[in-house]
Short mmCIF file of C-alpha atoms and ligand atoms in Angstrom, two decimals:
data_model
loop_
_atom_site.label_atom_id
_atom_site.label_comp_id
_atom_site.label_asym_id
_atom_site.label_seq_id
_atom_site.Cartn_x
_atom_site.Cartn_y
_atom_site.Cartn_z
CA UNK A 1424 -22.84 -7.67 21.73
CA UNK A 1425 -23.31 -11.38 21.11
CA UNK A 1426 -19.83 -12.63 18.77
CA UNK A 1427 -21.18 -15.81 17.52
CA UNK A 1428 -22.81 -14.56 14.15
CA UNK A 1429 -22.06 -11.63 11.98
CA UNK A 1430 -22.35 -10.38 8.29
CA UNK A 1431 -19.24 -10.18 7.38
CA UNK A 1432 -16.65 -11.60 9.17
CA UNK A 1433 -13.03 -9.27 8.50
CA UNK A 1434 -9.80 -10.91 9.09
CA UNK A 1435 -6.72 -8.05 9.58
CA UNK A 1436 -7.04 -4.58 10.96
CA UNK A 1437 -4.56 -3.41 8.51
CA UNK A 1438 -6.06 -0.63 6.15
CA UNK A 1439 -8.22 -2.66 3.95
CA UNK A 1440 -9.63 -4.21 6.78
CA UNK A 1441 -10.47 -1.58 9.04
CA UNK A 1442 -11.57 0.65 6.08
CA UNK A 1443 -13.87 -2.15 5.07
CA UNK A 1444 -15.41 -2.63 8.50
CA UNK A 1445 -16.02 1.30 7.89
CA UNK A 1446 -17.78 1.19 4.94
CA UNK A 1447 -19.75 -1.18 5.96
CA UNK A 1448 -20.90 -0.13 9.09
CA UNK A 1449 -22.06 3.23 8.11
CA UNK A 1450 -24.49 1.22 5.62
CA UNK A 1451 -25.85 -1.09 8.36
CA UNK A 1452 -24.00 -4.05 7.29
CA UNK A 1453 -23.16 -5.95 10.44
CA UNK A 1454 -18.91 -6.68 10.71
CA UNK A 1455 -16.61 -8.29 13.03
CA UNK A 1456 -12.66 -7.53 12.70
CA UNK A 1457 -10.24 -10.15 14.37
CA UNK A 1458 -6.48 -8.85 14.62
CA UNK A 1459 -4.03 -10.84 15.05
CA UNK A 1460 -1.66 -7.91 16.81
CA UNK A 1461 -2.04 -5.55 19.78
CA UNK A 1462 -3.95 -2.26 18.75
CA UNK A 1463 -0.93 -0.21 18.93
CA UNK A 1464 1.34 -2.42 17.32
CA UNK A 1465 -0.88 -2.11 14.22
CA UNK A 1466 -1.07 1.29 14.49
CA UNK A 1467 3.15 2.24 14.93
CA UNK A 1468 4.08 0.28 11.70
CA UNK A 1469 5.67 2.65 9.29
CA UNK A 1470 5.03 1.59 5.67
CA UNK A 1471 3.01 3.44 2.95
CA UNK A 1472 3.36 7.40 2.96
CA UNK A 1473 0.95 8.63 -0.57
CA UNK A 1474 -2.48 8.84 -1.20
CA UNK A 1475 -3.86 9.18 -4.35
CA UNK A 1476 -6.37 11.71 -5.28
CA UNK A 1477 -9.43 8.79 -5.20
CA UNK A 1478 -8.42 7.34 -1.71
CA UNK A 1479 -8.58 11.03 -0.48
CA UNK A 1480 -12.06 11.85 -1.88
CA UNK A 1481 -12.97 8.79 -0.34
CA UNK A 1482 -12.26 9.32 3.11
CA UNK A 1483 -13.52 12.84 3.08
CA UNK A 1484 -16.63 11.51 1.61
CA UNK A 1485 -17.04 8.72 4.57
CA UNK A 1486 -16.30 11.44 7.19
CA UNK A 1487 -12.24 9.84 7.58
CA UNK A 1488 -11.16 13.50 6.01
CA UNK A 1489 -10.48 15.91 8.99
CA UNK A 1490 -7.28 15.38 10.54
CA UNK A 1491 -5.81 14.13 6.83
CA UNK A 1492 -7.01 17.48 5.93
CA UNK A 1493 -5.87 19.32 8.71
CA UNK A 1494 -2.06 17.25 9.18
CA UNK A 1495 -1.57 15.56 5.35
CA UNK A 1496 0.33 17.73 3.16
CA UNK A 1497 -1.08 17.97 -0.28
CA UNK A 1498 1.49 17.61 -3.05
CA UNK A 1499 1.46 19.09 -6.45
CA UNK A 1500 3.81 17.43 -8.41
CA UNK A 1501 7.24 15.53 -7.37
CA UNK A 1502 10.86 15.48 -9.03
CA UNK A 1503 12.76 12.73 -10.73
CA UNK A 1504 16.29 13.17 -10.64
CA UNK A 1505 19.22 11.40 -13.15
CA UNK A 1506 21.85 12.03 -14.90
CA UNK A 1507 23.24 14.85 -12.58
CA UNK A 1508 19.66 17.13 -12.91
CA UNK A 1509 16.64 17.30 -11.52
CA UNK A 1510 12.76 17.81 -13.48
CA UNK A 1511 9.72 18.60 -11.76
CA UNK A 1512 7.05 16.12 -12.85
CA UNK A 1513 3.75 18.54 -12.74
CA UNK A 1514 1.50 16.31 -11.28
CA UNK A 1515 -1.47 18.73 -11.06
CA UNK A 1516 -0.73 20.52 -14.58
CA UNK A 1517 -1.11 16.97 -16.55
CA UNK A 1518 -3.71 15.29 -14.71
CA UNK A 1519 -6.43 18.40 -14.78
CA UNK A 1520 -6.05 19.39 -11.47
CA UNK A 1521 -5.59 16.39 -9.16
CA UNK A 1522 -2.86 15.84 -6.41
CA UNK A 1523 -1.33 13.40 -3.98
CA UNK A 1524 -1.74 13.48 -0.24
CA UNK A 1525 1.22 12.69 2.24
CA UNK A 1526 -0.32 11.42 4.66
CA UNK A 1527 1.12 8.12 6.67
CA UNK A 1528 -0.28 5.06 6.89
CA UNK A 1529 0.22 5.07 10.89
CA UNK A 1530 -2.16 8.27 10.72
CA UNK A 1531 -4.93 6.92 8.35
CA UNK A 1532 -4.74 3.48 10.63
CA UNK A 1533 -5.17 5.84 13.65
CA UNK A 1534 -7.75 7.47 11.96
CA UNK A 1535 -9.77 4.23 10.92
CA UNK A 1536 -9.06 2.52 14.73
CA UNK A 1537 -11.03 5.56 16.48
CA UNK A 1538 -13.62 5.46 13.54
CA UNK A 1539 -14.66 1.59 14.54
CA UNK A 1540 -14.22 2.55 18.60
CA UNK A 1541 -16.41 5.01 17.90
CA UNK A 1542 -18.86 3.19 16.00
CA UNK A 1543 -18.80 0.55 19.11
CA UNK A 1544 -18.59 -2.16 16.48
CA UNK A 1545 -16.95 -4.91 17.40
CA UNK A 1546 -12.95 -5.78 17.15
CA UNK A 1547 -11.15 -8.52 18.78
CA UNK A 1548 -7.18 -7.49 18.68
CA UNK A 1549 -4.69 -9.89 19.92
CA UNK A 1550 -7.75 -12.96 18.26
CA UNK A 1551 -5.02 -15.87 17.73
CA UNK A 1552 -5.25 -18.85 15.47
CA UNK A 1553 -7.80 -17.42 13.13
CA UNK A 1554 -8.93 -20.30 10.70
CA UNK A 1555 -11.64 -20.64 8.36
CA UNK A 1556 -14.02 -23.06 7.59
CA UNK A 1557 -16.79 -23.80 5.27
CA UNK A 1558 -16.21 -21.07 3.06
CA UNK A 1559 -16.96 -23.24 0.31
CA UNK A 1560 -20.44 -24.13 1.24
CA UNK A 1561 -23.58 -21.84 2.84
CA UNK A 1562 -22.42 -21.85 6.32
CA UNK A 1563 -19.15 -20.23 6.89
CA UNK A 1564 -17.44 -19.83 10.13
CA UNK A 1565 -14.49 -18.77 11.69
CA UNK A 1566 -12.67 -20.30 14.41
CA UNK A 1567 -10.59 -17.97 16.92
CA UNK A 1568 -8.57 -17.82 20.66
CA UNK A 1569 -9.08 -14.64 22.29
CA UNK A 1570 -7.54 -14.44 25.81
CA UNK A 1571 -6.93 -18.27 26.15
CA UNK A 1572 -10.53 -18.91 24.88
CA UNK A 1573 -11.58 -20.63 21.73
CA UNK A 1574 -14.35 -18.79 20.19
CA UNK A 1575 -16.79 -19.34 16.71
CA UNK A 1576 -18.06 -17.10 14.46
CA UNK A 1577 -20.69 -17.98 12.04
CA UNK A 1578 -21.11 -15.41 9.39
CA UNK A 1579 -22.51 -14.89 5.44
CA UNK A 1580 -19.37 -14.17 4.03
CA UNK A 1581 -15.30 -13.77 4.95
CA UNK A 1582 -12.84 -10.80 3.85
CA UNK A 1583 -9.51 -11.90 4.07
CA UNK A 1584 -7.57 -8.20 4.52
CA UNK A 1585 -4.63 -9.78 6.67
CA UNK A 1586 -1.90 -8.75 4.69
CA UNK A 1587 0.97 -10.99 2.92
CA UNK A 1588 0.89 -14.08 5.28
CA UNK A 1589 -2.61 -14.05 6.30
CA UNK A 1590 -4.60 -17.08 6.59
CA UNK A 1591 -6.97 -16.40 3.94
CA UNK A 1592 -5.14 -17.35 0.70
CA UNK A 1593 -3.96 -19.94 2.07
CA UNK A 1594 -7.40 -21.48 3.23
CA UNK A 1595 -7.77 -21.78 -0.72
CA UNK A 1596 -7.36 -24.57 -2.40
CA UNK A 1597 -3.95 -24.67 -4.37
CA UNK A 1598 -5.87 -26.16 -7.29
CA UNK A 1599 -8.47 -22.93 -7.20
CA UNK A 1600 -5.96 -20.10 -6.95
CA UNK A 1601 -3.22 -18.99 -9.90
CA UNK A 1602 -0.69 -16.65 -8.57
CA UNK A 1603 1.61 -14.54 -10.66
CA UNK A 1604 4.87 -13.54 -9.01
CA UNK A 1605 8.03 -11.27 -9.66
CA UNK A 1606 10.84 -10.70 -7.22
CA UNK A 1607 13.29 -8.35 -7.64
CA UNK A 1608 17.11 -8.54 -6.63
CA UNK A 1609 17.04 -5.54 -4.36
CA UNK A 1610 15.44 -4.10 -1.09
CA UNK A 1611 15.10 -0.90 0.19
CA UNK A 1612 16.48 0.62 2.96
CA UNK A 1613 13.90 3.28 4.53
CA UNK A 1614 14.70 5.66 7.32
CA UNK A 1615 13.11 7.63 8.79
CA UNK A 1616 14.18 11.09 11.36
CA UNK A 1617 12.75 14.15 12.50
CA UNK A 1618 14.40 16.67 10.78
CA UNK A 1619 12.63 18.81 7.63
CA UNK A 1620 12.33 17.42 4.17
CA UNK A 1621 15.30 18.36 1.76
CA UNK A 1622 12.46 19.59 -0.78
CA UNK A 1623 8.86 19.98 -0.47
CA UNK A 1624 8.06 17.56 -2.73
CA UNK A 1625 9.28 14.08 -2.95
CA UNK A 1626 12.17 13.20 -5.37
CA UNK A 1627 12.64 9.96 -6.91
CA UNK A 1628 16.19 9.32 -8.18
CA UNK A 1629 18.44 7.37 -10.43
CA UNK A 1630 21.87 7.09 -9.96
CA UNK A 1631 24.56 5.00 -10.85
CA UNK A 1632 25.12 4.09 -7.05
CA UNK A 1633 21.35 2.89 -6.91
CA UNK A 1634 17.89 4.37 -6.13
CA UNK A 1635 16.88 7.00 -3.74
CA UNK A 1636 13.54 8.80 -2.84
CA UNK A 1637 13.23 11.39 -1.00
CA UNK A 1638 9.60 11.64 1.48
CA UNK A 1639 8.31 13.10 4.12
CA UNK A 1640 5.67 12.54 6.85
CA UNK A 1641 5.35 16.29 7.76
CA UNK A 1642 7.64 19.23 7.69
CA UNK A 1643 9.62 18.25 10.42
CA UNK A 1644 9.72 14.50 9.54
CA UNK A 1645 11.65 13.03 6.69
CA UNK A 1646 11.33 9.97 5.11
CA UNK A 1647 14.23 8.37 3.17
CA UNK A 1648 14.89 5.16 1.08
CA UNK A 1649 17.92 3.72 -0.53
CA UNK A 1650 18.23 0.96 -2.95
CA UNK A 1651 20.56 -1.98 -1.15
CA UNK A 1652 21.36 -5.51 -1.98
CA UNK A 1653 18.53 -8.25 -1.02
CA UNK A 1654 21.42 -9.65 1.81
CA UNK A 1655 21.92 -6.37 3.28
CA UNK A 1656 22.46 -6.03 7.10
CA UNK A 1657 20.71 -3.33 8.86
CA UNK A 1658 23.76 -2.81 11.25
CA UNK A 1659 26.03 -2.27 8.43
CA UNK A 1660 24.16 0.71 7.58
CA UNK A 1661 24.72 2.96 10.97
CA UNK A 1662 23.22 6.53 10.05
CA UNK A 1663 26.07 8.28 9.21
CA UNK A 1664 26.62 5.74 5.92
CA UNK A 1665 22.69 6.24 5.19
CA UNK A 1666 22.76 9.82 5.25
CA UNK A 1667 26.07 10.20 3.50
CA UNK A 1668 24.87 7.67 0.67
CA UNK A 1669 21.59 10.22 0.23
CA UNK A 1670 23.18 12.82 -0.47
CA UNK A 1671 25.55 11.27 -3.31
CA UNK A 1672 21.98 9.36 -4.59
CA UNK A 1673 19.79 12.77 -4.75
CA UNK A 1674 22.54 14.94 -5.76
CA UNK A 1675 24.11 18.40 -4.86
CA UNK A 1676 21.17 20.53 -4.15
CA UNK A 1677 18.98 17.87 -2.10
CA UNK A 1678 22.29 17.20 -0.21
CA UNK A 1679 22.84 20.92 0.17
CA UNK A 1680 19.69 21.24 2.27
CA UNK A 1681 19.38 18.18 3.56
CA UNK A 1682 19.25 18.22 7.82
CA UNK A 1683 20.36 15.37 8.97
CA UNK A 1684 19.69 13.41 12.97
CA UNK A 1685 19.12 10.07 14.14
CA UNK A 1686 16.61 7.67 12.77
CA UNK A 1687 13.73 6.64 14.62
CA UNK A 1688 12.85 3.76 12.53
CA UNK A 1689 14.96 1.63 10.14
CA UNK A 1690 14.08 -1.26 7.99
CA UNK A 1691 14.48 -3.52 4.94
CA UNK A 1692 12.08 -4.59 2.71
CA UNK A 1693 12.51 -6.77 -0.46
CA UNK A 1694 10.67 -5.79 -3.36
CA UNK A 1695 8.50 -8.04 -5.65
CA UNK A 1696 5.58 -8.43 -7.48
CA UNK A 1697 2.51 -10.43 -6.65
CA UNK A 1698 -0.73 -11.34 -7.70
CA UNK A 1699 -3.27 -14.44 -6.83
CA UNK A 1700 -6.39 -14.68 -9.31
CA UNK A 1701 -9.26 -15.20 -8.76
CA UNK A 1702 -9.60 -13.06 -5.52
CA UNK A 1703 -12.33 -15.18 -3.70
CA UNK A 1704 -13.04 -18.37 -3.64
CA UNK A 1705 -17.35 -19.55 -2.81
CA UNK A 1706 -17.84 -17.23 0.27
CA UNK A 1707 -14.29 -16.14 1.00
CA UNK A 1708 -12.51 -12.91 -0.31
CA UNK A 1709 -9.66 -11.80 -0.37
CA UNK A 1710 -8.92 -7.67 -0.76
CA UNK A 1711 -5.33 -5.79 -0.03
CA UNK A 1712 -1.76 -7.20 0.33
CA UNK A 1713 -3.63 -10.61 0.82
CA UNK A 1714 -4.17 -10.85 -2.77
CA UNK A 1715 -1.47 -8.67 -4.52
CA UNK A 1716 1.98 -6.64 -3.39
CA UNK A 1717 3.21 -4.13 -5.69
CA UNK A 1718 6.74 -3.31 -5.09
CA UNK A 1719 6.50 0.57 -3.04
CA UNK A 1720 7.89 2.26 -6.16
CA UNK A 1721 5.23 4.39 -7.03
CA UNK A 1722 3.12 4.05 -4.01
CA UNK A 1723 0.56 1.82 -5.18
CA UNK A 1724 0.53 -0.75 -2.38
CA UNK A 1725 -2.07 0.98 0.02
CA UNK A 1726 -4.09 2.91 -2.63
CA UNK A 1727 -4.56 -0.46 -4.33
CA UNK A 1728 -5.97 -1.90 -0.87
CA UNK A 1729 -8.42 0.86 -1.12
CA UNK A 1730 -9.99 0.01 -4.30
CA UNK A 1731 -10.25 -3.24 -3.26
CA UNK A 1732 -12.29 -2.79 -0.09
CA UNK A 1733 -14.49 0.27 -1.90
CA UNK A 1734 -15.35 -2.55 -5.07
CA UNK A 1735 -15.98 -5.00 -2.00
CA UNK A 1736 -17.88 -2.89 0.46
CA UNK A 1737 -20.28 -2.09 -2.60
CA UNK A 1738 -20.95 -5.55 -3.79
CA UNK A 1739 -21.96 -6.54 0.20
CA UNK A 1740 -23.99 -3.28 0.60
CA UNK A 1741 -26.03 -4.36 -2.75
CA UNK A 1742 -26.78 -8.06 -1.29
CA UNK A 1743 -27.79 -7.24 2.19
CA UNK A 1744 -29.59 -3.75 0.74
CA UNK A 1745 -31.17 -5.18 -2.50
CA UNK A 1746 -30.42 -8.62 -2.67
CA UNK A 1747 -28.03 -8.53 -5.95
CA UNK A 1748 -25.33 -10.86 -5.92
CA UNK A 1749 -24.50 -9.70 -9.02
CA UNK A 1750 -21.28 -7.28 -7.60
CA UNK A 1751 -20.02 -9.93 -5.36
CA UNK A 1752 -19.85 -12.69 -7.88
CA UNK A 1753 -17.66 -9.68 -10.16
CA UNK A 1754 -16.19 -8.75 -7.70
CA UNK A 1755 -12.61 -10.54 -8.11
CA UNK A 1756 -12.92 -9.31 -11.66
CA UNK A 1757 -13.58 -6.03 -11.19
CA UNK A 1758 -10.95 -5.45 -8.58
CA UNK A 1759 -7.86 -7.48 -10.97
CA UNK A 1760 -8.06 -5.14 -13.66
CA UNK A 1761 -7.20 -2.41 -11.82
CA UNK A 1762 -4.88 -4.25 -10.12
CA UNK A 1763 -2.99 -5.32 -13.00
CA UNK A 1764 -2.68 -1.89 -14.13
CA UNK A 1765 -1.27 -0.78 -10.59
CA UNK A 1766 0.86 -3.84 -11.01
CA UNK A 1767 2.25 -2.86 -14.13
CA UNK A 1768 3.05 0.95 -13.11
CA UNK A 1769 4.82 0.00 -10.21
CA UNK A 1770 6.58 -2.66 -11.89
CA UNK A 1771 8.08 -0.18 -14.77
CA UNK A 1772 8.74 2.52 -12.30
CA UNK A 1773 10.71 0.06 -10.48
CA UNK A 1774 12.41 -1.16 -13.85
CA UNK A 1775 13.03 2.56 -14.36
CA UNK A 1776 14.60 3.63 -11.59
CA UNK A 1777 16.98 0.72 -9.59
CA UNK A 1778 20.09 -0.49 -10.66
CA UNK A 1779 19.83 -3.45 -12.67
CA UNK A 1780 23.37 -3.97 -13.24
CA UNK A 1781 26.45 -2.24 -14.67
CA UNK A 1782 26.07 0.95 -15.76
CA UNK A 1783 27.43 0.24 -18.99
CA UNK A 1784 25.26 -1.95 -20.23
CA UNK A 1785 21.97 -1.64 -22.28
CA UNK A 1786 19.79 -1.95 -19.37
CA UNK A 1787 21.57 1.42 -18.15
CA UNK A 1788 20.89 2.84 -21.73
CA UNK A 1789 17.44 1.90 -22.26
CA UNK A 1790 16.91 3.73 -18.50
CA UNK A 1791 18.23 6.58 -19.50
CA UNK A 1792 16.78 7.16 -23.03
CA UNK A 1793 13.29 6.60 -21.00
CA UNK A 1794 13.87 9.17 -18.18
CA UNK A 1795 14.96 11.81 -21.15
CA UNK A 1796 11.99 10.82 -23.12
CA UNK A 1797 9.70 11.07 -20.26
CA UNK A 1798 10.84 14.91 -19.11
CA UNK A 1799 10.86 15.88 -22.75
CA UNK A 1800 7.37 14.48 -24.27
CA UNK A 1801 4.28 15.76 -22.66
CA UNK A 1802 2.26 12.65 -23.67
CA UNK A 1803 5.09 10.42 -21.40
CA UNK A 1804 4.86 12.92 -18.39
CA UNK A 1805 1.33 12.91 -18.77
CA UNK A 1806 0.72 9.10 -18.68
CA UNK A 1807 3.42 8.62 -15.96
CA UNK A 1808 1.19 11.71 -13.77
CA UNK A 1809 -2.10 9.79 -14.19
CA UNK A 1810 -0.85 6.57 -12.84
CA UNK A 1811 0.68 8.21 -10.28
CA UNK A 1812 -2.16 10.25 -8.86
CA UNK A 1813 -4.07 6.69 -9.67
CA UNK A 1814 -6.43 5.90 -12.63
CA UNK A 1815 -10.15 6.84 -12.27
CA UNK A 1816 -12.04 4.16 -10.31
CA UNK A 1817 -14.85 3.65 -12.92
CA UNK A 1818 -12.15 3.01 -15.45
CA UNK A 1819 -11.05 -0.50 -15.09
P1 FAD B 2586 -1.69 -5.10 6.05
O1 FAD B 2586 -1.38 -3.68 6.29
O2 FAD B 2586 -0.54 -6.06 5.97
O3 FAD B 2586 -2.69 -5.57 7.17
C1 FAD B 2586 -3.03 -6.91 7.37
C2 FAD B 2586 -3.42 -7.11 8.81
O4 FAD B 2586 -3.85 -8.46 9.00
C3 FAD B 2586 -2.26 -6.91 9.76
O5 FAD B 2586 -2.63 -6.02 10.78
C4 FAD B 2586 -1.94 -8.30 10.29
O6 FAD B 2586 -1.45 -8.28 11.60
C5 FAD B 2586 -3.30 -8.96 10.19
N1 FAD B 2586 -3.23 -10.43 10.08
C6 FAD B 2586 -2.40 -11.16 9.31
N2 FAD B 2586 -2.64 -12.46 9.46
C7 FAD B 2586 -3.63 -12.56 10.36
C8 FAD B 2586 -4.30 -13.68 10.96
N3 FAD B 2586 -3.98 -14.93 10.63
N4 FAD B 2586 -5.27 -13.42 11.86
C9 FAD B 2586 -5.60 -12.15 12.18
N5 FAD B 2586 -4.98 -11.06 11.66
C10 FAD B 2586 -4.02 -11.27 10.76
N6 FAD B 2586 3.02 0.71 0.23
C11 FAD B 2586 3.20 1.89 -0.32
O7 FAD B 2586 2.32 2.34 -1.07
N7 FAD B 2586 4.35 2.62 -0.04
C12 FAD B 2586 5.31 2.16 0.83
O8 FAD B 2586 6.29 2.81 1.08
C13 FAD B 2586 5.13 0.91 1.41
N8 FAD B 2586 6.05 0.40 2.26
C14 FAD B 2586 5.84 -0.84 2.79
C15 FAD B 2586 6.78 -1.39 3.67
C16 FAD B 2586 6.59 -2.67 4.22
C17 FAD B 2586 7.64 -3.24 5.15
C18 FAD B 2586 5.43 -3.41 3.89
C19 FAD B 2586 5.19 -4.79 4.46
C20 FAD B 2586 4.48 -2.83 3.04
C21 FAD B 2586 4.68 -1.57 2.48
N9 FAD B 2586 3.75 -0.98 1.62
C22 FAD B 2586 3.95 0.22 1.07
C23 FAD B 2586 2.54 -1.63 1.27
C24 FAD B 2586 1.37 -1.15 2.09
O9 FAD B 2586 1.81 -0.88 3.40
C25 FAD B 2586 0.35 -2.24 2.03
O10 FAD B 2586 -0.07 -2.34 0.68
C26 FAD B 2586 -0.83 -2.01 2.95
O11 FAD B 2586 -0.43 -2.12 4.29
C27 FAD B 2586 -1.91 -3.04 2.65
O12 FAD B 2586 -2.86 -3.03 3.64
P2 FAD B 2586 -3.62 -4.34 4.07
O13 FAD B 2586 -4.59 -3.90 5.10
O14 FAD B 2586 -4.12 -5.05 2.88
O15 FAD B 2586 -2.50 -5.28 4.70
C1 DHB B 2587 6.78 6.73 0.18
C2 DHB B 2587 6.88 5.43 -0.24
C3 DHB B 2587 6.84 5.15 -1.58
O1 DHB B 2587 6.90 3.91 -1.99
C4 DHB B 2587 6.73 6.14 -2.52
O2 DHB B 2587 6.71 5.83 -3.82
C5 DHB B 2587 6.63 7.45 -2.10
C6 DHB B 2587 6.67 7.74 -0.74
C7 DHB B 2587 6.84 7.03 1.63
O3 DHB B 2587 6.90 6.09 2.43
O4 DHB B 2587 6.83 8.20 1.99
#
């Protein structure tokens, strides 16, 4: 298949950008993906872990929902733990019925890789020193190496879905972008080990020590995180310290079942909150963690991607189908107020939950008068479940 020209030219293989090429190609829209990483590198990075109840209809609806259905483990509710106790937030009693997948964002990246093989579409992994040019004019293009080569793509538009330190946002002129940041002064410290969950449902916790959640990627493979300092070294923490600091964090009976072995994966990550506005700039857009990062408290980061790429894949579809740029000109709009609300959930839940100093202090106070309010009034449970299991899509 000739390279030179395409639709839609995708940069990043990530989630948004594969799941974009997918939506696109099932309505005819023509798509080219350039990766900057090996296939399988993409595919073994362990990050996001929940789907929200939208991102699951979705892929069932676009044919993705087979092996989620069959492997992902549908959750009903999860706990939050402080003050010593433990109080099951009832996801699926306060939201009408809707629930959370597990389901790992290796899997759904697996899933989405064999969807575009499949399709025979083209992908170029391993394309090196992407740039763009001419976004701002009719002509766009994209300049690429792939095995040593030097290749150009002409194309009608770009989607920037290449992640944190992609090339996209910054291919925008300082002057056109605003960018709203917040970092926090902690990391967390995930792990990850094939033994069974504690619990079979997640628990997020508060303690005096720091934060702790409690996930899973199946029942035989447990996901953990821990709250550490921004400075932290990785080989301070050898697995022993990890899983004895878990068990303090989630408390006696999380401890009491908790089966411990040796990690297959641990990491860092700092937390913060981002957000560039508008999300596009003349034929370039941006969708994913190249526009926004939410901090993983809550599990926005991924589901937020989705949105993106749905609100983007429809605004293409109805200028190559009907010839309405109406959706694509919105389209930064559309996609920010959702994002601001994602951006605000995960923001407070982070608030909510870390250590933000001494325990003494008002900070400490205010944390816990919220957590009690929050397990005692249905209306606080209730708005904390909808966010969780994510806000309808039309409401934005
Ligand atoms: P990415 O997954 O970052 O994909 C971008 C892709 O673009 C990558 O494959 C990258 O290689 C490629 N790329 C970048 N630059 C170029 C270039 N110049 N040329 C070509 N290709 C390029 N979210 C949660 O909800 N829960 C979590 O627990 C969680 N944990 C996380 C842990 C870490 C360490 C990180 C980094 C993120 C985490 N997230 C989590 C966030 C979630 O993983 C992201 O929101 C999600 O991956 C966004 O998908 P994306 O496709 O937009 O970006
Ligand atoms: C996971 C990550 C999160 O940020 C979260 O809120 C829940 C689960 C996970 O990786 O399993």
């Amino acid at each position: 298949m000739a390279r030179d020209r395409t639709q839609i030219a995708i940069i990043g293989a990530g989630p948004s950008g594969l799941l974009l090429a997918h939506l696109l190609d099932r309505a005819g829209v023509e798509t080219l993906v350039l990766e900057r990483h090996s296939r399988s590198y993409v595919e073994a990075r362990i990050r996001a872990g929940v789907l929200e109840q939208g991102t699951v209809d979705l892929l069932a609806e676009i044919g993705l929902g087979e092996r989620m259905g069959r492997e992902g483990l549908p959750h009903k509710g999860f706990d939050l733990a402080f003050d010593g106790g433990r109080h099951r937030i009832d996801l699926f009693g306060l939201t009408g019925g809707k629930q959370v997948m597990v389901y790992g964002q290796t899997e759904l990246t697996k899933d989405l890789g064999d969807a575009r093989q499949r399709s025979g579409a083209p992908i170029v992994y391993e394309a090196a020193d992407v740039s763009i040019h001419g976004a701002d004019g009719q002509a766009p293009f994209l300049r690429y190496v792939e095995t040593g080569k030097s290749q150009e793509v002409r194309c009608d538009f770009i989607a920037a879905c290449d992640g944190a330190h992609g090339v996209g946002r910054r291919s925008m002129p300082a002057g056109e972008v605003r960018t709203f940041e917040r970092v926090y002064p902690f990391g967390w410290l995930g792990i990850l080990a094939e033994v069974p969950p504690c619990s079979h449902e997640l628990i997020y916790a508060r303690h005096r020590r720091g934060f702790a959640l409690a996930s899973m990627r199946s029942m035989s493979r447990s996901r953990y995180y821990l709250q550490c300092a921004i400075d932290e070294k990785l080989e301070d923490w050898p697995d022993e310290r990890i899983w004895e600091e878990l068990k303090i964090r989630l408390g006696p009976a999380a401890a009491a079942h908790m089966k411990v072995g040796p990690s297959i994966e641990k990491s860092i990550a700092p937390l913060r909150s981002f957000v560039a506005e508008p999300m596009g700039w003349g034929r370039l857009f941006l969708a994913g963690d190249a526009a926004h990062i939410v901090p993983p408290t809550g599990a926005k980061g991924l589901n937020l991607a989705v949105s993106d790429v749905r609100i983007l894949s429809r605004a293409f579809i109805a200028y190559f189908k009907k010839g309405d740029r109406a959706l694509i000109d919105r389209y930064s709009k559309d996609c920010l107020a959702r994002v601001w609300k994602a951006v605000r959930f995960s923001w407070w839940m982070t608030q909510l939950m870390h250590r933000l100093g001494e325990e003494e202090s008002f900070e400490a106070r205010v944390q816990q008068a919220e957590l009690s309010y929050l397990v005692g009034s249905h209306a606080a449970a209730q708005a904390l479940a909808e966010n969780y299991v994510g806000l309808p899509f039309t409401e934005t």
